[in-house]
Structures are given as C-alpha cells and as structure tokens.
Coordinates of C-alpha atoms in Angstrom, one line a residue:
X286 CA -61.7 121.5 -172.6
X287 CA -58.6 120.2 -171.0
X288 CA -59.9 116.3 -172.2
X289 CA -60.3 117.7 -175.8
X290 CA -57.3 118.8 -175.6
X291 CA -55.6 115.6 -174.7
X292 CA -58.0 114.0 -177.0
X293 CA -56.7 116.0 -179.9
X294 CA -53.4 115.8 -179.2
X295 CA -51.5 114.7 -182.3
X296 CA -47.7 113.6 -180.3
X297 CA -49.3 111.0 -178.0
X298 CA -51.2 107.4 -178.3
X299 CA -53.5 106.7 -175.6
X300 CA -54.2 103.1 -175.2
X301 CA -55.7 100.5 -172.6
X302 CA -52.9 99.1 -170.6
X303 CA -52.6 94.9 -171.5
X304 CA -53.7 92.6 -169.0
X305 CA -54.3 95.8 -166.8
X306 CA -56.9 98.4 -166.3
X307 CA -54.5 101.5 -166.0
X308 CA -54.6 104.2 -169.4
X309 CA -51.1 104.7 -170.5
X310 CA -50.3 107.7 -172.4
X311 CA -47.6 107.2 -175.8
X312 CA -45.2 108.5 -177.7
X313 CA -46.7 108.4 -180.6
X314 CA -43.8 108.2 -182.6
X315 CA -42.5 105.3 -180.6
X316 CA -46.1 103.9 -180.9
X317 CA -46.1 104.0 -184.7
X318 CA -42.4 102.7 -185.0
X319 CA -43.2 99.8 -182.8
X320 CA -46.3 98.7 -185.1
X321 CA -44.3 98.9 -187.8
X322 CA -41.5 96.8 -187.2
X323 CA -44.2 94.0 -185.8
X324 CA -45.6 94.5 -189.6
X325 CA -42.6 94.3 -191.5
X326 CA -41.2 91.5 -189.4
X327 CA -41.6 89.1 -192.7
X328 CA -43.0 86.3 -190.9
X329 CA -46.6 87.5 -189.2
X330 CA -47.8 90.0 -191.9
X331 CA -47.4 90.0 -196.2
X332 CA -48.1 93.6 -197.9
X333 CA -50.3 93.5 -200.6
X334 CA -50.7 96.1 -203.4
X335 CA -54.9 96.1 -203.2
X336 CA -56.9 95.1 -200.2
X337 CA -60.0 92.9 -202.0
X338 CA -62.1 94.1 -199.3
X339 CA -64.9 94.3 -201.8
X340 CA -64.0 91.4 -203.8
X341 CA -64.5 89.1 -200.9
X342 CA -67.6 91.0 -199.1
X343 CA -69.5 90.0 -202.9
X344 CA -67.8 86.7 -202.5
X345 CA -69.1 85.8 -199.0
X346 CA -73.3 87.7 -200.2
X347 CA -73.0 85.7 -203.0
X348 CA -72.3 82.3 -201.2
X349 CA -74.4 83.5 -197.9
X350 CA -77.7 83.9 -200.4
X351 CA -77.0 80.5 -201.6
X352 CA -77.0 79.1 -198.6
X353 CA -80.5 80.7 -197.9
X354 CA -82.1 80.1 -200.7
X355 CA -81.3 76.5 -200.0
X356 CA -82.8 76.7 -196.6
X357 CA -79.4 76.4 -194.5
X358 CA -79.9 79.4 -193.3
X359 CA -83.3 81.4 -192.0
X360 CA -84.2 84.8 -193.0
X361 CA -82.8 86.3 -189.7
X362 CA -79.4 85.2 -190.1
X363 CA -79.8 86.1 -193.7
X364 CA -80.0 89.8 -192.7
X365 CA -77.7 89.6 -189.6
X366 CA -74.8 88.4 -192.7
X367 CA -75.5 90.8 -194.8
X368 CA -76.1 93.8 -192.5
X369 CA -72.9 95.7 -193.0
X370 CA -72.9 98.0 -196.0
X371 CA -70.4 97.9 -198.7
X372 CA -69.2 101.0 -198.5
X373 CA -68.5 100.9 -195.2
X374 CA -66.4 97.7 -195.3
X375 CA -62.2 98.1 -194.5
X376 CA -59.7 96.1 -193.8
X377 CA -59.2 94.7 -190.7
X378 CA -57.3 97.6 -188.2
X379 CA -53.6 97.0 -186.0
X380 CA -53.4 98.5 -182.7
X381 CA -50.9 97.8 -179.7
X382 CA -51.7 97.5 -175.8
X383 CA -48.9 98.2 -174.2
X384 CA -47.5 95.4 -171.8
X385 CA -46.1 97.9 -168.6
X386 CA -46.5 94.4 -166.8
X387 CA -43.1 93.4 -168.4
X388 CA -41.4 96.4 -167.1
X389 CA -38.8 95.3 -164.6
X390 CA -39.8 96.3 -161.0
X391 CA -36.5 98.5 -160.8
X392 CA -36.9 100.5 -163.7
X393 CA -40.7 101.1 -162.2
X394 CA -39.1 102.6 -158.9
X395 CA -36.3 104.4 -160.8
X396 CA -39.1 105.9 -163.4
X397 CA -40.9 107.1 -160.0
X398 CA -38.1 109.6 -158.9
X399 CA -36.8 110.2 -162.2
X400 CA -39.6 110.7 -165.0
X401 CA -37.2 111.8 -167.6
X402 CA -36.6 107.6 -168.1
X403 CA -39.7 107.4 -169.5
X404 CA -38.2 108.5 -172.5
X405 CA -35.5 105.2 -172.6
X406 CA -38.2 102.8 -171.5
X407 CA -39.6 100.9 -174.8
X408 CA -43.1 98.9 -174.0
X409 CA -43.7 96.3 -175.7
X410 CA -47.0 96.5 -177.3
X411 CA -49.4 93.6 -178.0
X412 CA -50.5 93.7 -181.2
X413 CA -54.7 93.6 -181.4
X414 CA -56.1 93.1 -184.8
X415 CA -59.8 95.0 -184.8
X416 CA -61.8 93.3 -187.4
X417 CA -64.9 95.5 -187.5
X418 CA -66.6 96.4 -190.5
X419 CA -64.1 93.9 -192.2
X420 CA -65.5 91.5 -194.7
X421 CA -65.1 88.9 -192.5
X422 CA -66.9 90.4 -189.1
X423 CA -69.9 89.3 -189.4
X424 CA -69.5 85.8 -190.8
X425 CA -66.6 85.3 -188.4
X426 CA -69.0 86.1 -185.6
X427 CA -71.5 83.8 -187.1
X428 CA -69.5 80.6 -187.1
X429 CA -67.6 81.4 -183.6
X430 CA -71.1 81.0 -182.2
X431 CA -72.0 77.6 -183.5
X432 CA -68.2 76.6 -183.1
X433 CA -67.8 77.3 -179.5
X434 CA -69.9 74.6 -177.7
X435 CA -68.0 72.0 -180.4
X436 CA -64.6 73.0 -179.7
X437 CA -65.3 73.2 -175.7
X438 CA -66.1 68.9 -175.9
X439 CA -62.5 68.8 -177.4
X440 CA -59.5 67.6 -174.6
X441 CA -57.6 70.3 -175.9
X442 CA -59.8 73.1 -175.2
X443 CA -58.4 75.6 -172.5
X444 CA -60.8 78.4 -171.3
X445 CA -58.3 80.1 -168.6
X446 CA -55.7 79.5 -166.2
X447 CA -57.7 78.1 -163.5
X448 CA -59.8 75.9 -166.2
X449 CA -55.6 74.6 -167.2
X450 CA -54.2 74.2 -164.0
X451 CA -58.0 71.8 -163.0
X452 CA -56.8 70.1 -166.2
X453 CA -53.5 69.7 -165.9
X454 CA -54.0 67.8 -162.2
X455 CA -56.0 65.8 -163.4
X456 CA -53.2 64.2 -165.8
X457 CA -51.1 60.7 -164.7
X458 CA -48.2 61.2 -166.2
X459 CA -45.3 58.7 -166.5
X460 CA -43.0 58.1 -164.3
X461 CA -39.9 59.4 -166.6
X462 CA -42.1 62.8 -166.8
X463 CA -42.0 65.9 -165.2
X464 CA -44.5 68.6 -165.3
X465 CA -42.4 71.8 -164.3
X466 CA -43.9 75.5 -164.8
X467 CA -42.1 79.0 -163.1
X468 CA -43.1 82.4 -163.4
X469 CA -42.8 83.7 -159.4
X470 CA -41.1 87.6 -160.3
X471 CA -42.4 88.9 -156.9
X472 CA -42.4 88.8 -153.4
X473 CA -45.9 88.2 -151.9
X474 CA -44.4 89.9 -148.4
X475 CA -43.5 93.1 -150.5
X476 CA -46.6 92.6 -153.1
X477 CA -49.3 92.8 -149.7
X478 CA -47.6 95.8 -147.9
X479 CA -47.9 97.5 -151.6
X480 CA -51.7 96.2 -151.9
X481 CA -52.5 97.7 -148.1
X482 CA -50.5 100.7 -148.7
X483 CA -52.7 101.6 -152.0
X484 CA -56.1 100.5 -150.2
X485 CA -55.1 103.5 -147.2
X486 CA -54.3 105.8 -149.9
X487 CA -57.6 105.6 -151.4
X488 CA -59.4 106.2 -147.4
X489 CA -59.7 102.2 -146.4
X490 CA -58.8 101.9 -142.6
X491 CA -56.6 99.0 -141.1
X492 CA -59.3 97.2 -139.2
X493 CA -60.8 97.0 -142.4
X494 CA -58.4 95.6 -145.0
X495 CA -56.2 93.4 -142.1
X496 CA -58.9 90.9 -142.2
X497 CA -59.4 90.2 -145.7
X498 CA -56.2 89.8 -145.8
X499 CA -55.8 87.6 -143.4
X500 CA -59.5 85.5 -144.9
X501 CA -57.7 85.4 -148.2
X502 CA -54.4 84.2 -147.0
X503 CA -55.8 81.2 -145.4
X504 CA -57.8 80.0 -148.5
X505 CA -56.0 76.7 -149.2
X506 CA -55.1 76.3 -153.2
X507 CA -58.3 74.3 -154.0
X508 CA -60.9 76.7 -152.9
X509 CA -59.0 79.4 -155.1
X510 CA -58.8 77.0 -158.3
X511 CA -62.7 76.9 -158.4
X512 CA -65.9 78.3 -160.7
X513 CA -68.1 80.4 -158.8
X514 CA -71.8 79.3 -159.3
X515 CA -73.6 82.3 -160.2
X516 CA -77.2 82.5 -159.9
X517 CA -79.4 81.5 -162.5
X518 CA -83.0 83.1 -163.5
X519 CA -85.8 80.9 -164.1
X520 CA -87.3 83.6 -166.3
X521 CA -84.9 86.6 -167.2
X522 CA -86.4 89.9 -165.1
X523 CA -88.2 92.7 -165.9
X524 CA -85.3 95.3 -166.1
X525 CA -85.7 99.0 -166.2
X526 CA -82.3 100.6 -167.6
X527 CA -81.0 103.8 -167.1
X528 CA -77.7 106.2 -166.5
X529 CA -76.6 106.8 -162.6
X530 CA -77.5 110.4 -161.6
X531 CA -77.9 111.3 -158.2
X532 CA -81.1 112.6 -159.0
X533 CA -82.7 109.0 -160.0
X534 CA -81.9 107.6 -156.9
X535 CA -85.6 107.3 -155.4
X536 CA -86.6 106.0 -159.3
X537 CA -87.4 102.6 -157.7
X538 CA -89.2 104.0 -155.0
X539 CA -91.2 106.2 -157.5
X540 CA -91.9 103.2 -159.7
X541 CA -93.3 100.8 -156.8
X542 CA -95.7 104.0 -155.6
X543 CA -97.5 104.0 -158.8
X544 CA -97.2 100.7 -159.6
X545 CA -100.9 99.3 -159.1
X546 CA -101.6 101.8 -162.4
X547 CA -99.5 98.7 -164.6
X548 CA -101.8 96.2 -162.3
X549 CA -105.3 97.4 -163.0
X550 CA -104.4 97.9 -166.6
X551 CA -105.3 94.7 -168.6
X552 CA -103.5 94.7 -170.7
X553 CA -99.9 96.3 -169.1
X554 CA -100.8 93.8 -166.6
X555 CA -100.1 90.8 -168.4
X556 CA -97.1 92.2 -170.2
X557 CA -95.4 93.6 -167.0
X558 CA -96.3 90.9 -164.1
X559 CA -93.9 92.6 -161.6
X560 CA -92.0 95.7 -161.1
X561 CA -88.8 96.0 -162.8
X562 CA -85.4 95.4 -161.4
X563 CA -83.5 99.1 -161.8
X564 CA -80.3 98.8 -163.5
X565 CA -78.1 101.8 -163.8
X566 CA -75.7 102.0 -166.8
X567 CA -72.4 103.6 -166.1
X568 CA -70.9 107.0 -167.9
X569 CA -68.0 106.4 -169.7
X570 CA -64.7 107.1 -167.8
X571 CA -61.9 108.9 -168.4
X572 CA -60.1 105.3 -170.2
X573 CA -63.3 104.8 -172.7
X574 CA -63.0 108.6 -173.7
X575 CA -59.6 108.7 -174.6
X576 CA -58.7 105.4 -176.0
X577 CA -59.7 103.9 -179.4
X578 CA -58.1 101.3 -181.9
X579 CA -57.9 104.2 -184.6
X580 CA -54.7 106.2 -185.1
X581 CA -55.7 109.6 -185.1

C-alpha cells in the first residue's frame, strides 16, 4: 500500500539519479518547469502543429518492403521493421535525470541538517529522449547494429573514458602543444574516510575493508586504465532461468539428482548434453517500481 501510494502520488517525479544509482524523489512542478524551459530554449527543440508520426511509419513500410522485395533485406528483418503496430506508434517521449552529482558538496552537508533547502536547491536534469514505439525505433535500431563495427574502425571513435585516456597517450603531439584536462572537485583523503564510513554502516568490519583499500591504492595508473578480459564460451551453456526465492535454492541440487532421466532419454539426450547452469533473475527493486520515462 504505502508504494502505491508513492506510486500514485500526483505532486512528485521519481526518477533514476544521472550517472548514479540513487532514486531521487521531485517536485513535480519543478520537474515539469525544468523540461519545459530545455524545450522552448529555441535552439535544441522546434514545435510543430501535427506530429507525422503516421505519415513517416507508411513512409519507412513502404520503402522497408521495397527493399525486400528487392532482396536487400531477408524475411526476418522484414518482420523485425515492421513489427510495431500503427496504432501504437507516438512520438518520441522527454524525460530528465536529475544530475545531484553537480550539487556543490556544501549545499549537500547543509541539505543534511537542514532539509527545508531542498526546496531552493534546483537540479539540473539531463534531458533523455525515449524513442520507443516512435516511427523511427525499430529502423534506428536496425542500422545502429550494422553501423557500430564501421564507426569503431574510425580514429575518432571513443567508447569511454578509459578507451580516451589509452587514446589520447598514445598521441605525439608538437612541441608548441599542450594537452591540459582538470576536473579534481574532491579530496581523496576525505572521499576514503566517507567510502569506509558508509561500508561500517552497512555491517563491513575494519580488517575487512582496510585492505582493499590499501590493494587498491597501490594499483599504479596503468593497471587501472585497462579492459578486463572476460571469459569467453566455446559454445553458449545450457541455462536454466528463474526468480531468486529462498525456496529454489537446492533447484540445482534437485536437477543433477534426476538428471540421468534427460541421459537415458534419446532424444532429450542429444538436445540437453549437460545439466544446465542455474541463473536466477532478480525482482525488481524499489528504483524499477517507481521510476518510468512517462509523466503520470
């Protein structure tokens, strides 16, 4: 009842933090006054009288069907194109994650004695354009795919901060230039003690989180800048999926024990060669429940 209720509650936004895992609860006022202005700034975003959406979802069948029935296409992407239905299709959907990262560090203590401030502090939201069951979704997705492992060959392609920084060393620049960046906003000293302090709070004990520490501190600036290789399959498993319960628990155990009735079948024998690899899906938390792109 009490997450209904916050569910249904038609004075706040609740969004995924940016760049963060934390849920942060909005004003929704504030929220929609914020998107707004970011909308109407006359630069990023053009109002238009009549959306098209169905215009240009019988422009793009009409040219996706050519392309099939000239054999560019096979009969599987044919239907993955044209799965969406048309009345279903919308335009494309603004929502905001809101960036408490930029929140000055003072403010942050202050807000933590004082909670009425809440009320002055405006976060800025990063605007997030949802394009499902737009026109374009599917045929968007459709080129990325075949896109991708062109634009990664190009020099300019960046994948992440560690894949620019490997980059960027690489460079000989001339002598007459200098390659500068600086974005240091916090003391490591103070961001540790906070980092050990939040690890006891949550039941970790000293000899336990003093050591990492102290491992991860003395990895030099190479090792850190580096892809880890994750294992690869020869053949992809045999995976059995289900939900966590406390109950399912001995599953694997129950599945091994009556195994040899796959093995003697003939036919289940040749389909399932070895038992399967249990994966447990997790239930939605308390941040997948409450958020959504969709202004209620």
């Amino acid at each position: 009842m009490a997450l209904q209720s916050l569910k249904q509650n038609k004075e706040i936004v609740i969004k995924k933090a940016d760049k963060n895992s934390s849920t942060v609860i909005l004003d929704k006022k504030n929220y929609i006054e914020q998107a707004l202005s970011q909308l109407n700034d006359g630069i990023h975003y053009e109002q238009i009288a009549i959306s098209h959406c169905t215009e240009i979802y019988n422009l793009i069948e009409s040219k996706v069907k050519i392309l099939h029935e000239q054999s560019h296409i096979d009969d599987i992407s044919l239907r993955y194109l044209l799965d969406t239905k048309v009345e279903k299709i919308q335009v494309g959907r603004l929502y905001l994650l809101p960036k408490i990262h930029k929140i000055d560090l003072n403010i942050r203590n202050e807000i933590r004695s004082n909670k009425e401030l809440l009320q002055r502090v405006q976060i800025p939201g990063r605007p997030i354009i949802s394009l499902c069951n737009s026109p374009i979704e599917r045929i968007g997705q459709f080129i990325d795919y075949f896109l991708q492992p062109i634009v990664r060959q190009l020099w300019t392609f960046t994948q992440d901060t560690t894949f620019f920084i490997n980059k960027i060393e690489r460079i000989e620049a001339p002598d007459n230039v200098m390659l500068a960046t600086f974005d240091i906003s916090k003391d490591i000293e103070a961001q540790i003690q906070l980092f050990r302090e939040k690890l006891q709070k949550r039941g970790y004990v000293a000899n336990e989180i003093d050591p990492i520490i102290t491992t991860t501190m003395k990895r030099t600036r190479e090792s850190t800048l580096r892809y880890i290789t994750r294992n690869k399959w020869k053949s992809p498993p045999l995976c059995f999926i289900t939900k966590f319960n406390p109950r399912v628990k001995q599953l694997g155990k129950t599945l091994r024990k009556h195994w040899h009735l796959i093995s003697n079948d003939g036919t289940a024998n040749q389909l399932f060669q070895k038992p399967p690899i249990i994966a447990y899906q997790k239930h939605k938390n308390l941040k997948e429940y409450l958020t959504s792109s969709k202004l209620k």
